[in-house]
Coordinates of C-alpha atoms in Angstrom, one line a residue:
X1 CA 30.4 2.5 -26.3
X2 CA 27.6 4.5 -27.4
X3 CA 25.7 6.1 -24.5
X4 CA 21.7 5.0 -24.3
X5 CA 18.9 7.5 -24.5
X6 CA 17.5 7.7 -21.1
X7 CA 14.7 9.9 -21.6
X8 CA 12.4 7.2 -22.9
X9 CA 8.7 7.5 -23.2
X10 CA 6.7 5.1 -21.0
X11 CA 2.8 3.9 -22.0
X12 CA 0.4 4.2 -19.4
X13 CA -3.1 2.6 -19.6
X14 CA -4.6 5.6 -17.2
X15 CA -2.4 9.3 -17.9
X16 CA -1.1 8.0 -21.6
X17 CA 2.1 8.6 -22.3
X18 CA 5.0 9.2 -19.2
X19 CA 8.7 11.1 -19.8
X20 CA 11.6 9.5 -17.7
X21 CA 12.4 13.5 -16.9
X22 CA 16.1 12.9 -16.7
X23 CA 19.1 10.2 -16.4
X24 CA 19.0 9.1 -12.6
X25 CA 15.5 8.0 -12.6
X26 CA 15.9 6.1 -15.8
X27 CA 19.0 4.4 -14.0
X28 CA 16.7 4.4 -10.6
X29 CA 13.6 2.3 -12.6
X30 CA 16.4 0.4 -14.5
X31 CA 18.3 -1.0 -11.0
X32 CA 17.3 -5.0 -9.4
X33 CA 15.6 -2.7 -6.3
X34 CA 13.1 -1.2 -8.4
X35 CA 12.5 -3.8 -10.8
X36 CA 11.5 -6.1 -8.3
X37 CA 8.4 -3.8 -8.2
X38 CA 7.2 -5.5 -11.2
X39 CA 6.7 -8.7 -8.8
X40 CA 4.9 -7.2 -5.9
X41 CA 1.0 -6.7 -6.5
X42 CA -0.6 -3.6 -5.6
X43 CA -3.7 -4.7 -4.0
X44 CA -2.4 -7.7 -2.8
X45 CA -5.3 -10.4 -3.1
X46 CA -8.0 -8.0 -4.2
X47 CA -7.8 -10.2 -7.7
X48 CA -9.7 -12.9 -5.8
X49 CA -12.5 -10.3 -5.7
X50 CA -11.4 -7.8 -9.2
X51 CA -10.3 -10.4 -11.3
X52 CA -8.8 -7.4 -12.6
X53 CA -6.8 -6.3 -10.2
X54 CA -3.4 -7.9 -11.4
X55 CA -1.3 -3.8 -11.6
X56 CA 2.1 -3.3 -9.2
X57 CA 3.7 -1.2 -7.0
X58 CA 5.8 -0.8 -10.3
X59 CA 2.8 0.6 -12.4
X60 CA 1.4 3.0 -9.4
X61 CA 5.3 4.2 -8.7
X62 CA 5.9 5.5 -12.3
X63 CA 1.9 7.1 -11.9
X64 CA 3.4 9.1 -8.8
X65 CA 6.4 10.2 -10.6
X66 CA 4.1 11.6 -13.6
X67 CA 1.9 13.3 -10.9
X68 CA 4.6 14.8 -9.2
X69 CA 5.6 16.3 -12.7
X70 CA 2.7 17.7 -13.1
X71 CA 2.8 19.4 -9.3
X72 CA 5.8 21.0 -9.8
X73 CA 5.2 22.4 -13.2
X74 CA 1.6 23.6 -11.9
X75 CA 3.6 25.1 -8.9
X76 CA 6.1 26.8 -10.8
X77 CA 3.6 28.3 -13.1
X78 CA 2.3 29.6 -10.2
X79 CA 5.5 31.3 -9.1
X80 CA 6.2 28.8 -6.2
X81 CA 10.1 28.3 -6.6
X82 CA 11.7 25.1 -7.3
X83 CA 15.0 24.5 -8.3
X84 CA 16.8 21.8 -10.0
X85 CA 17.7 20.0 -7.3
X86 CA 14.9 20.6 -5.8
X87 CA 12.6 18.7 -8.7
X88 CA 15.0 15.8 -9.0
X89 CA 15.0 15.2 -5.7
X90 CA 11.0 15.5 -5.3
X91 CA 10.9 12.8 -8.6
X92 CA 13.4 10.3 -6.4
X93 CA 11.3 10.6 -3.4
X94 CA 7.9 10.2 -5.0
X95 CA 9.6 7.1 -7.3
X96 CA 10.8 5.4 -4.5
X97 CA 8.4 6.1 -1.8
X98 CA 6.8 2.3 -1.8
X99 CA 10.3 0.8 -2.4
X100 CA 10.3 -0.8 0.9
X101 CA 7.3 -3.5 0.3
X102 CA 7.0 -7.0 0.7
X103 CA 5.2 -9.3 -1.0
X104 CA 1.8 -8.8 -1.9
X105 CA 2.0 -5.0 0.0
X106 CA 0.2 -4.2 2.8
X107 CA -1.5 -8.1 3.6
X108 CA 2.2 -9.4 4.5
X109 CA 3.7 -6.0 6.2
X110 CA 3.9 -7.3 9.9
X111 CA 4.2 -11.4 8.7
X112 CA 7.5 -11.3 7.1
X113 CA 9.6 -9.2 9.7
X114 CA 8.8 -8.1 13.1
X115 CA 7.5 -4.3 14.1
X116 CA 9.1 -2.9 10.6
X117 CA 7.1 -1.0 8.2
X118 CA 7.4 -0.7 4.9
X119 CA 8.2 2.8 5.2
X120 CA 11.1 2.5 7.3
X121 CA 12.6 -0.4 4.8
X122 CA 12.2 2.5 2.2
X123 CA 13.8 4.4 3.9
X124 CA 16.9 2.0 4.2
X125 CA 16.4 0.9 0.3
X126 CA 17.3 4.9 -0.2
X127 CA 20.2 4.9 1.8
X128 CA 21.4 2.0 0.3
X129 CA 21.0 3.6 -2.8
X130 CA 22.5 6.7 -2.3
X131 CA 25.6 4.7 -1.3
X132 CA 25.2 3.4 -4.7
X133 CA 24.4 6.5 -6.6
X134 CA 27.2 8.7 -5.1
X135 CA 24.8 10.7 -2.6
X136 CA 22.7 11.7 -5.5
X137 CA 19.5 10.5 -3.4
X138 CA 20.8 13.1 -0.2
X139 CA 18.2 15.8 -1.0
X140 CA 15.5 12.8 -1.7
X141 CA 16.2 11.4 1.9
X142 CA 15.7 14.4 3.3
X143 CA 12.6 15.4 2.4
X144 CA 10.9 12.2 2.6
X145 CA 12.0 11.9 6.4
X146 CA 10.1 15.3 6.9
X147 CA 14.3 16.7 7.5
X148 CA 13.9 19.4 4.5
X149 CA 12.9 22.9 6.1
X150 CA 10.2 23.1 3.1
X151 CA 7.4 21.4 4.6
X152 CA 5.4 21.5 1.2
X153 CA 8.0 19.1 0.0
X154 CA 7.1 16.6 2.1
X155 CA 2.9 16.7 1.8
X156 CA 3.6 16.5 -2.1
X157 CA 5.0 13.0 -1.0
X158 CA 2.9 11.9 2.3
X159 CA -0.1 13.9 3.2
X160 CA -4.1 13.7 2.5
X161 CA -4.3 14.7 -0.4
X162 CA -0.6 13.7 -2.4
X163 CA 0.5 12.3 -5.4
X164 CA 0.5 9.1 -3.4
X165 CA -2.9 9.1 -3.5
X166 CA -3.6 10.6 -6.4
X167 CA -2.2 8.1 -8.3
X168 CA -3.6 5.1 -6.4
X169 CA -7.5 6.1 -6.3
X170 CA -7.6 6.4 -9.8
X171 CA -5.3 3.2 -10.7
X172 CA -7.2 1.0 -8.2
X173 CA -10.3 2.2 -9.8
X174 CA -9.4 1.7 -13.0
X175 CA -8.4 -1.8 -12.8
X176 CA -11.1 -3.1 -10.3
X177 CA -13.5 -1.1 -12.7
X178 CA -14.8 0.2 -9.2
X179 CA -16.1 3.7 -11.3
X180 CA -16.7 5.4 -7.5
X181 CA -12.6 5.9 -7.2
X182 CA -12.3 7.5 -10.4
X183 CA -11.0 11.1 -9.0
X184 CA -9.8 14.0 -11.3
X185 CA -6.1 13.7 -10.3
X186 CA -5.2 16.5 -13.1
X187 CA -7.9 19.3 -11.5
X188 CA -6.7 18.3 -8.5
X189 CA -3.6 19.2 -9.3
X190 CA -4.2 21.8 -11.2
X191 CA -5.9 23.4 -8.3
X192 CA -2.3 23.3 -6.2
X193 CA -0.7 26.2 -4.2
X194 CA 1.7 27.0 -1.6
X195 CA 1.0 29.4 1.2
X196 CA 3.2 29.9 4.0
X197 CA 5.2 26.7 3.0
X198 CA 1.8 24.7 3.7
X199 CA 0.2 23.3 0.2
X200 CA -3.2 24.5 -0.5
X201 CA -6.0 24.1 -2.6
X202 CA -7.4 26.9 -4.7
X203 CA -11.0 27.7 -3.6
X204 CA -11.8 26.6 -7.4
X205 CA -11.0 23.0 -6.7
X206 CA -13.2 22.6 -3.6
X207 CA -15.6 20.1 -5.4
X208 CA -12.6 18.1 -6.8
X209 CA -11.7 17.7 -3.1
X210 CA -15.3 16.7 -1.9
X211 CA -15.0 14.5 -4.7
X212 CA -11.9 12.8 -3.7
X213 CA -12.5 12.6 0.0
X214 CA -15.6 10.5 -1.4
X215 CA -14.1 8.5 -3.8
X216 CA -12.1 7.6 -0.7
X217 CA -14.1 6.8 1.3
X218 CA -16.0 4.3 -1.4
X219 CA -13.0 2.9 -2.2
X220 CA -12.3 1.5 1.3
X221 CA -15.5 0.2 1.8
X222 CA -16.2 -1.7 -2.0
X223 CA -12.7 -2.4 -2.1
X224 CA -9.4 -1.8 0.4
X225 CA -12.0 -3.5 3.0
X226 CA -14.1 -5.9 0.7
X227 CA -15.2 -9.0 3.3
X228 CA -13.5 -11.3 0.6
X229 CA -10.0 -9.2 0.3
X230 CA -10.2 -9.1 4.0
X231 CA -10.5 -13.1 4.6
X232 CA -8.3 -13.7 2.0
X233 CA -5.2 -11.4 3.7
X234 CA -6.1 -12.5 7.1
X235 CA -5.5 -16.2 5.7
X236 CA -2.3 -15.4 3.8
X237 CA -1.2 -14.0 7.1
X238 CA -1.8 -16.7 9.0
X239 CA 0.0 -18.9 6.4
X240 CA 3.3 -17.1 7.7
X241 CA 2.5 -17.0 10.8
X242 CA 2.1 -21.1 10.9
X243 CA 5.1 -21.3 8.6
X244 CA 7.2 -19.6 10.9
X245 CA 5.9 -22.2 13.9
X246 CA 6.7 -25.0 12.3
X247 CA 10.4 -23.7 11.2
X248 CA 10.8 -23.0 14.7
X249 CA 9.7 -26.5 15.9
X250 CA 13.0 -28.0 13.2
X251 CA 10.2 -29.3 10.4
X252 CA 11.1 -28.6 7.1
X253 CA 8.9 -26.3 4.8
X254 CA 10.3 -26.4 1.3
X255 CA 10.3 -22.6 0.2
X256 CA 12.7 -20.7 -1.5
X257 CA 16.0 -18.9 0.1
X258 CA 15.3 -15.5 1.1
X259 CA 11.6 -17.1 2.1
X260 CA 13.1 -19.8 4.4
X261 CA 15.8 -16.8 5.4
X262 CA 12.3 -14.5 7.0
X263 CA 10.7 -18.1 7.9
X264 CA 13.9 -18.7 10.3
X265 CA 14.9 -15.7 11.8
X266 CA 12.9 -13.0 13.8
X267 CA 14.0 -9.7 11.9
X268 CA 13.4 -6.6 13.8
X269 CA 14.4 -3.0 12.4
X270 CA 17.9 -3.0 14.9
X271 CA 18.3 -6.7 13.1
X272 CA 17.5 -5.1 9.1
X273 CA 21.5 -4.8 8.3
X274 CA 22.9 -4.6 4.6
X275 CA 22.9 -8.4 4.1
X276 CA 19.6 -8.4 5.1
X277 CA 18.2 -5.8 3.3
X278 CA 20.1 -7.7 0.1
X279 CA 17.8 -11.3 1.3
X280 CA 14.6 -8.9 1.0
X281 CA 15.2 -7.2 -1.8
X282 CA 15.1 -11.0 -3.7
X283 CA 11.6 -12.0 -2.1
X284 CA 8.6 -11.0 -3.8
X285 CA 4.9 -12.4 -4.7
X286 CA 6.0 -15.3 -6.3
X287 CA 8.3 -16.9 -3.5
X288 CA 5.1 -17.1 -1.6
X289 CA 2.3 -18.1 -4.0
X290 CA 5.5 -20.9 -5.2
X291 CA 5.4 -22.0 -1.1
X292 CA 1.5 -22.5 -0.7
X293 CA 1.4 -24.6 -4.2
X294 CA 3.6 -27.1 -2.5
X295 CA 2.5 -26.4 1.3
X296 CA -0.9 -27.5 0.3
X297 CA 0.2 -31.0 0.4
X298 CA 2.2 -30.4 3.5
X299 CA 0.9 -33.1 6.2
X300 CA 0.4 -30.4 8.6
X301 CA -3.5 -29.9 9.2
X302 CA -3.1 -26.1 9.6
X303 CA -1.0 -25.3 6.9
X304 CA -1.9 -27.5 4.5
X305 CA -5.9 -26.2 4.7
X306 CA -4.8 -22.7 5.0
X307 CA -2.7 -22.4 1.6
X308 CA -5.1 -24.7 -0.4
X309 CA -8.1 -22.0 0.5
X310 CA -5.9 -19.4 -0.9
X311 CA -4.8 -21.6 -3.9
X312 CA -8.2 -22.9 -5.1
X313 CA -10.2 -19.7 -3.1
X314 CA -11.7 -21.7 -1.2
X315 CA -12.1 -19.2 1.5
X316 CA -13.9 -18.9 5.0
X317 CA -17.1 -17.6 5.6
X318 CA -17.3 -13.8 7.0
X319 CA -19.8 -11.9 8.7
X320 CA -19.3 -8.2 8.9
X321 CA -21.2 -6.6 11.8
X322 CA -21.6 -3.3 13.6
X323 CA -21.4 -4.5 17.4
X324 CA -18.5 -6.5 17.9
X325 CA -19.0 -10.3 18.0
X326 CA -20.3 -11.9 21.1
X327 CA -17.8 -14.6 22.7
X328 CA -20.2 -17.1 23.1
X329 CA -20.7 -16.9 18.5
X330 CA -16.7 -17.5 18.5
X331 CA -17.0 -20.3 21.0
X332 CA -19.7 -22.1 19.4
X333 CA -18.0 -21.4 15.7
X334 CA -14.7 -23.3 17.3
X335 CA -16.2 -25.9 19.2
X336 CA -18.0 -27.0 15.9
X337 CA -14.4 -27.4 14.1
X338 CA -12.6 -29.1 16.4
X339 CA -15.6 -31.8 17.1
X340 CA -15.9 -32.2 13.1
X341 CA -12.0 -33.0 13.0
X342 CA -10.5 -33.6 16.4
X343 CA -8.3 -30.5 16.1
X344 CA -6.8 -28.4 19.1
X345 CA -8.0 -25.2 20.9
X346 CA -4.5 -23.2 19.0
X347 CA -5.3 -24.9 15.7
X348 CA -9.0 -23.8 15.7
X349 CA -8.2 -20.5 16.4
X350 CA -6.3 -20.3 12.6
X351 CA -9.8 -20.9 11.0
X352 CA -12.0 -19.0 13.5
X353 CA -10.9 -15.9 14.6
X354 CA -12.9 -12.0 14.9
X355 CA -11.3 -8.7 14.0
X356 CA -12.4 -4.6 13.4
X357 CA -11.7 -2.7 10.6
X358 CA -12.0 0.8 10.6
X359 CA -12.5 3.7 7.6
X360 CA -11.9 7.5 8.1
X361 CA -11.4 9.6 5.0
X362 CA -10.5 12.3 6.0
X363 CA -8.7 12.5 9.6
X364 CA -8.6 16.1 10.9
X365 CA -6.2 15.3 13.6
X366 CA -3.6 14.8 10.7
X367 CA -2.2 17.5 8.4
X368 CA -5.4 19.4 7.2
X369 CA -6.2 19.5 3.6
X370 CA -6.6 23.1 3.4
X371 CA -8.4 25.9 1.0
X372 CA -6.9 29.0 0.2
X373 CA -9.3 31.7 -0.3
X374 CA -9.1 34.6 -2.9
X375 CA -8.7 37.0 0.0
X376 CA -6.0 34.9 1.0
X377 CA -7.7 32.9 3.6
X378 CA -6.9 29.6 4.3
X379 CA -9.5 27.2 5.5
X380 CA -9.8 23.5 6.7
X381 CA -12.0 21.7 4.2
X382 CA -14.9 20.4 6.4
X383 CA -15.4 24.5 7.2
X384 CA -15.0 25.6 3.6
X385 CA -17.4 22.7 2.3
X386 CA -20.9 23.3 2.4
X387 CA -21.4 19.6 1.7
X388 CA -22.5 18.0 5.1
X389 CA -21.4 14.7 4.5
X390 CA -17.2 15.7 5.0
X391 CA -18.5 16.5 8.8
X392 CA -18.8 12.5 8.5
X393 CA -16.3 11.9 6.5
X394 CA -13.9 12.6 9.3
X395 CA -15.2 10.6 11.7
X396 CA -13.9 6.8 12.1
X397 CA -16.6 4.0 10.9
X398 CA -15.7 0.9 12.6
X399 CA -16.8 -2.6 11.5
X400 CA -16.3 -6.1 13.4
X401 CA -16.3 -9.3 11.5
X402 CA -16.1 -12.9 12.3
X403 CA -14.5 -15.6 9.8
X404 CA -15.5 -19.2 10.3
X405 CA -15.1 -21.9 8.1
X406 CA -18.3 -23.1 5.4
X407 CA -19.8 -26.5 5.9
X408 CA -16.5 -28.2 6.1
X409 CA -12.4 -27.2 5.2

């Protein structure tokens, strides 16, 4: 059997052309795991709002890799040393770093199982993996637990400024068309350094960080946080969460099998065994959008509303505020549904509800993004900056917003 060329050349709409580096990641992208990528939106329903928004966790996973390429050939030019194991296992880490979400990312993280993040189903997606792979993922494991003695490693892969986001500022951007998030990922990369294990940035690329740090920040606010994304998630989670009632109560919700599997049973981390991990690996975006097309029709008032505002957007009203909401708003907003259609205190809370969101772009109580210095300095940004606005930057904004239905469901 002749062997197949695994160092294929991939087109991407943002960096051009991306090299597979070598054969384990080409056999990484190529297994069911990873593939199922290709079904799970990046942005979840931020298309209701960007009708643009349509890219996966697949397309922003490959833009990591390519980043993380670029790191370690910038490092190593640089005379930071990393060997071959080293760089593979830096590509597996970065590849697989999102591996672990559900449907529709973030919106459905706590709906689908109980307490888990998406992280810490990564995390067992490696291991599984490295089962499968003959411990050729070790290395990878190691340094995305934060285990690998060189902490650099790990802020490539999960920091404030990594290829993580790197990738994702500029893809979101791009396919919202949101110009603000458009961030020079290669100068920022180019700007990369290690000192004293810690990665730095070169006193050259300072404006590229103020840059990013606003992009950020802009980003949350026009888009991660957009009032309509918002209602839209909160919906879809309260589809689960009335999905998962009903199942409980013995009525039947037609809905495919690893969907009615999560619907059933209450799956904490201690419960996420190999079997289980194998359900979750099968459910993606389309085993939920396929539920709410026929749940719509369901005769149950809750359920039936909720997945036909998703469905035809048809969403609730929301009010984004600085104070938070007064009681006696909600109250009124409530009593107002359930006179118009004789409906419960528990069902009226489904339509009218309050919540906070919060944006920080920069938190200082997390790893630093620091500036190395020609002397050989190293600096927090917000001191190094002479641009006032990263002082503010770092601080949390917080929003509160009520959602309420429009003239009628």
């Amino acid at each position: 059997m002749k062997a197949s060329n695994k160092l294929k050349i991939l087109n991407d709409p943002i960096y051009g052309f991306i090299t597979i580096p070598n054969s384990i990641i080409f056999d990484l992208i190529e297994h069911k795991y990873f593939q199922r990528l290709r079904r799970i939106s990046q942005m979840g329903l931020s298309y209701l709002v960007y009708p643009g928004a349509h890219h996966t966790r697949f397309h922003h996973a490959i833009g990591c890799m390519h980043l993380m390429q670029k790191a370690v050939q910038v490092l190593r030019f640089k005379g930071v040393e990393i060997s071959e194991d080293e760089e593979k296992a830096l590509y597996i880490a970065i590849l697989l770093h999102d591996i672990g979400h559900g449907p529709f990312s973030h919106a459905m993280e706590h709906s689908i199982v109980s307490g888990v993040s998406h992280e810490e189903i990564s995390l067992l997606f490696m291991e599984a993996l490295n089962i499968e792979f003959n411990d050729d993922l070790t290395l990878a494991i190691q340094i995305f637990k934060g285990d690998y003695h060189r902490t650099f490693m790990l802020q490539l892969i999960s920091s404030q400024i990594d290829m993580d986001r790197a990738d994702y500022l500029k893809r979101d951007s791009f396919y919202t068309g949101v110009s603000e998030g458009n961030i020079n990922s290669e100068r920022l990369i180019t700007m990369l350094n290690v000192k004293d294990d810690q990665l730095v940035i070169e006193d050259k690329g300072i404006y590229s960080v103020e840059k990013f740090l606003v992009a950020r920040r802009l980003m949350y606010w026009q888009v991660y946080l957009h009032k309509t994304s918002l209602v839209a998630e909160q919906l879809l989670i309260r589809v689960l969460k009335r999905a998962k009632e009903l199942v409980a109560k013995g009525v039947y919700l037609e809905a495919s099998k690893p969907l009615s599997f999560f619907l059933k049973n209450e799956i904490t981390i201690d419960k996420f065994d190999a079997d289980c991990l194998e359900t979750f690996a099968k459910l993606d975006d389309y085993d939920i959008v396929a539920a709410m097309k026929n749940w719509q029709y369901h005769d149950d008032f809750v359920l039936k509303n909720l997945c036909e505002m998703i469905i035809n957007r048809h969403l609730l009203k929301v009010k984004i505020k600085k104070k938070p909401i007064s009681k006696d708003v909600l109250i009124a907003h409530k009593a107002n549904l359930q006179s118009k259609y004789n409906i419960t205190d528990a069902d009226a809370d489904y339509f009218v509800f309050t919540g906070q969101i919060s944006n920080q772009a920069y938190s200082r109580k997390k790893q630093n993004i620091n500036i190395l210095h020609k002397n050989g300095k190293v600096e927090d940004i917000v001191k190094a900056s002479d641009q006032l606005s990263l002082k503010a930057l770092s601080k949390p904004v917080t929003k509160y917003y009520i959602c309420y239905p429009k003239d009628q469901l």
